[in-house]
mmCIF file of C-alpha atoms in Angstrom:
data_model
loop_
_atom_site.group_PDB
_atom_site.id
_atom_site.type_symbol
_atom_site.label_atom_id
_atom_site.label_comp_id
_atom_site.label_asym_id
_atom_site.label_seq_id
_atom_site.Cartn_x
_atom_site.Cartn_y
_atom_site.Cartn_z
ATOM 1 C CA UNK D 1 207.514 87.864 84.284
ATOM 2 C CA UNK D 2 210.626 88.690 82.436
ATOM 3 C CA UNK D 3 212.282 85.850 80.699
ATOM 4 C CA UNK D 4 215.752 85.590 79.588
ATOM 5 C CA UNK D 5 216.060 84.460 75.957
ATOM 6 C CA UNK D 6 217.421 81.094 75.602
ATOM 7 C CA UNK D 7 219.349 79.833 72.533
ATOM 8 C CA UNK D 8 217.662 76.815 70.884
ATOM 9 C CA UNK D 9 216.959 75.399 67.306
ATOM 10 C CA UNK D 10 213.769 76.270 65.620
ATOM 11 C CA UNK D 11 211.315 73.414 66.612
ATOM 12 C CA UNK D 12 210.056 73.563 63.013
ATOM 13 C CA UNK D 13 213.209 73.653 60.585
ATOM 14 C CA UNK D 14 216.117 73.438 63.162
ATOM 15 C CA UNK D 15 217.730 76.719 62.272
ATOM 16 C CA UNK D 16 219.598 78.353 65.243
ATOM 17 C CA UNK D 17 217.451 81.025 67.135
ATOM 18 C CA UNK D 18 216.287 81.885 70.608
ATOM 19 C CA UNK D 19 213.129 82.239 72.619
ATOM 20 C CA UNK D 20 213.131 85.936 72.319
ATOM 21 C CA UNK D 21 212.106 85.580 68.582
ATOM 22 C CA UNK D 22 208.619 85.327 67.985
ATOM 23 C CA UNK D 23 208.796 83.412 64.676
ATOM 24 C CA UNK D 24 211.901 81.752 62.682
ATOM 25 C CA UNK D 25 213.622 83.866 60.194
ATOM 26 C CA UNK D 26 214.073 80.872 57.884
ATOM 27 C CA UNK D 27 210.613 79.205 58.000
ATOM 28 C CA UNK D 28 208.434 81.860 59.585
ATOM 29 C CA UNK D 29 206.942 79.321 62.076
ATOM 30 C CA UNK D 30 206.515 80.225 65.622
ATOM 31 C CA UNK D 31 209.499 79.577 67.926
ATOM 32 C CA UNK D 32 207.564 79.568 71.325
ATOM 33 C CA UNK D 33 203.951 78.489 71.591
ATOM 34 C CA UNK D 34 202.194 81.219 73.470
ATOM 35 C CA UNK D 35 198.516 80.330 72.805
ATOM 36 C CA UNK D 36 196.602 76.940 72.248
ATOM 37 C CA UNK D 37 195.444 78.460 68.994
ATOM 38 C CA UNK D 38 199.038 78.199 67.612
ATOM 39 C CA UNK D 39 199.122 74.525 67.883
ATOM 40 C CA UNK D 40 195.572 73.887 66.455
ATOM 41 C CA UNK D 41 196.596 73.601 62.880
ATOM 42 C CA UNK D 42 199.901 71.746 63.309
ATOM 43 C CA UNK D 43 200.100 68.201 62.147
ATOM 44 C CA UNK D 44 200.966 65.402 64.651
ATOM 45 C CA UNK D 45 204.426 64.987 63.483
ATOM 46 C CA UNK D 46 204.945 68.876 63.725
ATOM 47 C CA UNK D 47 203.562 68.779 67.249
ATOM 48 C CA UNK D 48 205.937 65.882 68.167
ATOM 49 C CA UNK D 49 209.007 68.038 66.835
ATOM 50 C CA UNK D 50 207.926 70.963 68.713
ATOM 51 C CA UNK D 51 207.424 68.981 71.784
ATOM 52 C CA UNK D 52 210.845 67.151 71.516
ATOM 53 C CA UNK D 53 212.648 70.564 70.890
ATOM 54 C CA UNK D 54 210.997 72.078 73.968
ATOM 55 C CA UNK D 55 211.960 68.938 76.090
ATOM 56 C CA UNK D 56 215.473 69.028 74.970
ATOM 57 C CA UNK D 57 215.716 72.762 75.913
ATOM 58 C CA UNK D 58 214.219 71.996 79.185
ATOM 59 C CA UNK D 59 217.023 69.531 80.188
ATOM 60 C CA UNK D 60 219.418 72.738 80.154
ATOM 61 C CA UNK D 61 216.854 75.165 81.377
ATOM 62 C CA UNK D 62 214.494 73.294 83.598
ATOM 63 C CA UNK D 63 212.926 76.166 85.255
ATOM 64 C CA UNK D 64 211.942 78.205 82.228
ATOM 65 C CA UNK D 65 208.266 78.836 82.377
ATOM 66 C CA UNK D 66 207.885 79.875 78.788
ATOM 67 C CA UNK D 67 209.183 76.687 77.622
ATOM 68 C CA UNK D 68 207.221 74.620 80.082
ATOM 69 C CA UNK D 69 204.098 76.468 78.970
ATOM 70 C CA UNK D 70 204.735 75.762 75.217
ATOM 71 C CA UNK D 71 205.355 72.126 76.071
ATOM 72 C CA UNK D 72 202.156 72.030 77.849
ATOM 73 C CA UNK D 73 200.169 73.319 74.794
ATOM 74 C CA UNK D 74 201.837 70.765 72.668
ATOM 75 C CA UNK D 75 200.979 67.861 75.008
ATOM 76 C CA UNK D 76 197.395 69.126 75.293
ATOM 77 C CA UNK D 77 197.157 69.404 71.426
ATOM 78 C CA UNK D 78 198.375 65.733 71.378
ATOM 79 C CA UNK D 79 195.753 64.791 74.137
ATOM 80 C CA UNK D 80 198.663 63.762 76.509
ATOM 81 C CA UNK D 81 196.741 65.301 79.446
ATOM 82 C CA UNK D 82 198.832 64.001 82.349
ATOM 83 C CA UNK D 83 202.031 65.535 80.712
ATOM 84 C CA UNK D 84 200.243 68.672 79.896
ATOM 85 C CA UNK D 85 198.947 68.945 83.507
ATOM 86 C CA UNK D 86 202.503 68.695 84.862
ATOM 87 C CA UNK D 87 203.786 71.198 82.406
ATOM 88 C CA UNK D 88 200.994 73.888 83.350
ATOM 89 C CA UNK D 89 201.403 72.919 87.167
ATOM 90 C CA UNK D 90 205.106 73.685 86.744
ATOM 91 C CA UNK D 91 204.168 77.104 85.195
ATOM 92 C CA UNK D 92 201.897 77.727 88.147
ATOM 93 C CA UNK D 93 204.864 76.987 90.609
ATOM 94 C CA UNK D 94 207.212 79.297 88.952
ATOM 95 C CA UNK D 95 204.604 82.169 88.033
ATOM 96 C CA UNK D 96 201.565 82.012 90.175
ATOM 97 C CA UNK D 97 199.950 85.014 88.436
ATOM 98 C CA UNK D 98 199.622 83.185 85.077
ATOM 99 C CA UNK D 99 195.886 82.553 84.739
ATOM 100 C CA UNK D 100 196.153 80.687 81.516
ATOM 101 C CA UNK D 101 198.145 78.016 83.385
ATOM 102 C CA UNK D 102 195.446 77.557 86.176
ATOM 103 C CA UNK D 103 192.853 77.389 83.336
ATOM 104 C CA UNK D 104 194.572 74.802 81.192
ATOM 105 C CA UNK D 105 195.762 72.861 84.243
ATOM 106 C CA UNK D 106 192.187 72.750 85.379
ATOM 107 C CA UNK D 107 190.907 71.424 81.869
ATOM 108 C CA UNK D 108 193.781 68.723 81.848
ATOM 109 C CA UNK D 109 192.459 67.262 85.056
ATOM 110 C CA UNK D 110 189.237 65.822 83.280
ATOM 111 C CA UNK D 111 191.778 63.868 81.185
ATOM 112 C CA UNK D 112 189.479 64.098 77.997
ATOM 113 C CA UNK D 113 186.358 62.781 79.755
ATOM 114 C CA UNK D 114 183.229 64.421 80.890
ATOM 115 C CA UNK D 115 183.037 66.337 84.178
ATOM 116 C CA UNK D 116 180.061 63.915 85.176
ATOM 117 C CA UNK D 117 182.676 60.939 85.291
ATOM 118 C CA UNK D 118 185.244 62.637 87.318
ATOM 119 C CA UNK D 119 185.829 61.958 91.035
ATOM 120 C CA UNK D 120 184.838 64.546 93.615
ATOM 121 C CA UNK D 121 188.558 65.171 94.659
ATOM 122 C CA UNK D 122 189.345 66.048 90.973
ATOM 123 C CA UNK D 123 186.227 68.391 90.610
ATOM 124 C CA UNK D 124 187.467 70.050 93.825
ATOM 125 C CA UNK D 125 190.910 70.550 92.444
ATOM 126 C CA UNK D 126 189.509 71.922 89.163
ATOM 127 C CA UNK D 127 187.474 74.385 91.110
ATOM 128 C CA UNK D 128 190.529 75.502 92.998
ATOM 129 C CA UNK D 129 192.409 76.244 89.704
ATOM 130 C CA UNK D 130 189.525 77.757 87.851
ATOM 131 C CA UNK D 131 188.587 80.031 90.595
ATOM 132 C CA UNK D 132 192.386 81.104 90.906
ATOM 133 C CA UNK D 133 192.420 81.754 87.119
ATOM 134 C CA UNK D 134 189.248 83.779 87.572
ATOM 135 C CA UNK D 135 190.569 85.957 90.510
ATOM 136 C CA UNK D 136 193.683 86.779 88.502
ATOM 137 C CA UNK D 137 191.968 87.627 85.288
ATOM 138 C CA UNK D 138 188.070 87.312 84.991
ATOM 139 C CA UNK D 139 187.750 86.103 81.292
ATOM 140 C CA UNK D 140 184.600 84.988 79.841
ATOM 141 C CA UNK D 141 186.264 81.599 78.630
ATOM 142 C CA UNK D 142 187.085 80.806 82.292
ATOM 143 C CA UNK D 143 183.615 81.383 83.720
ATOM 144 C CA UNK D 144 182.295 79.415 80.837
ATOM 145 C CA UNK D 145 184.400 76.466 81.532
ATOM 146 C CA UNK D 146 183.402 76.801 85.307
ATOM 147 C CA UNK D 147 179.725 76.887 84.167
ATOM 148 C CA UNK D 148 180.340 73.499 82.407
ATOM 149 C CA UNK D 149 181.821 72.006 85.523
ATOM 150 C CA UNK D 150 178.841 73.337 87.552
ATOM 151 C CA UNK D 151 176.438 71.897 84.903
ATOM 152 C CA UNK D 152 177.864 68.510 84.170
ATOM 153 C CA UNK D 153 179.116 67.412 87.488
ATOM 154 C CA UNK D 154 176.762 69.297 89.870
ATOM 155 C CA UNK D 155 173.407 69.931 88.145
ATOM 156 C CA UNK D 156 173.331 66.726 86.295
ATOM 157 C CA UNK D 157 173.856 64.935 89.811
ATOM 158 C CA UNK D 158 171.187 67.174 91.307
ATOM 159 C CA UNK D 159 173.795 68.576 93.831
ATOM 160 C CA UNK D 160 172.856 71.951 95.111
ATOM 161 C CA UNK D 161 175.858 74.353 94.418
ATOM 162 C CA UNK D 162 176.628 78.058 94.411
ATOM 163 C CA UNK D 163 177.155 79.686 92.141
ATOM 164 C CA UNK D 164 174.961 77.922 89.683
ATOM 165 C CA UNK D 165 175.940 77.112 86.062
ATOM 166 C CA UNK D 166 173.093 79.571 84.924
ATOM 167 C CA UNK D 167 174.912 82.305 87.115
ATOM 168 C CA UNK D 168 178.338 81.426 85.765
ATOM 169 C CA UNK D 169 176.907 81.567 82.152
ATOM 170 C CA UNK D 170 175.761 85.132 82.693
ATOM 171 C CA UNK D 171 179.215 86.084 84.291
ATOM 172 C CA UNK D 172 180.810 84.608 81.102
ATOM 173 C CA UNK D 173 178.610 86.637 78.838
ATOM 174 C CA UNK D 174 179.383 89.852 80.863
ATOM 175 C CA UNK D 175 183.185 89.108 80.603
ATOM 176 C CA UNK D 176 183.333 88.815 76.852
ATOM 177 C CA UNK D 177 182.605 85.246 76.118
ATOM 178 C CA UNK D 178 182.794 84.603 72.330
ATOM 179 C CA UNK D 179 181.605 81.595 70.002
ATOM 180 C CA UNK D 180 185.274 81.143 69.460
ATOM 181 C CA UNK D 181 185.815 80.593 73.269
ATOM 182 C CA UNK D 182 182.823 78.035 73.396
ATOM 183 C CA UNK D 183 184.251 75.975 70.738
ATOM 184 C CA UNK D 184 187.755 76.102 72.160
ATOM 185 C CA UNK D 185 186.563 74.728 75.528
ATOM 186 C CA UNK D 186 184.910 71.659 74.043
ATOM 187 C CA UNK D 187 187.874 71.161 71.597
ATOM 188 C CA UNK D 188 190.301 71.169 74.425
ATOM 189 C CA UNK D 189 188.053 68.829 76.516
ATOM 190 C CA UNK D 190 187.354 66.455 73.776
ATOM 191 C CA UNK D 191 183.756 66.090 74.745
ATOM 192 C CA UNK D 192 180.444 67.199 73.253
ATOM 193 C CA UNK D 193 178.751 70.438 74.187
ATOM 194 C CA UNK D 194 175.748 69.910 76.203
ATOM 195 C CA UNK D 195 172.675 71.480 74.888
ATOM 196 C CA UNK D 196 172.062 73.378 78.143
ATOM 197 C CA UNK D 197 175.376 75.310 77.471
#
């Protein structure tokens, strides 16, 4: 989806720039957060600055999915799962082909807790989002997260389900799952990795 560049101040240093620039010409920090990896090394004060900057820009441009997604990454890094979920669901509304928005929205639904503790309606919603992400773009990390759901919610409760978490793990490996992807899933979820996965 083509986006129009929006004038804003650099979220890091405050210099005038726009969303068409990848990095600020003054401080070399990213202008728009396009991946969760971008926010991992930011300090809490810096994440808050970026989040505030995006929220200010969204008051004038409420339908900009690029700003919404960037805001969602900041909220997710701050573990503000409800706010991150709202941001990613807004992205889904404006760009239903954004597989990452479905993926991150599905992770936000767990609210930093194990899938085992979630209610069945929440799990159903997670499955809806993660299957949508896989249909759009079958990435190993998507299959792996789905395998985690199938293990921690279904297998641990002895529910019969199809596909099984073992089948989804094989799909994840066939679709390019990396060790980095695995670590990302549990970093975002804020839970320990089960031995079975």
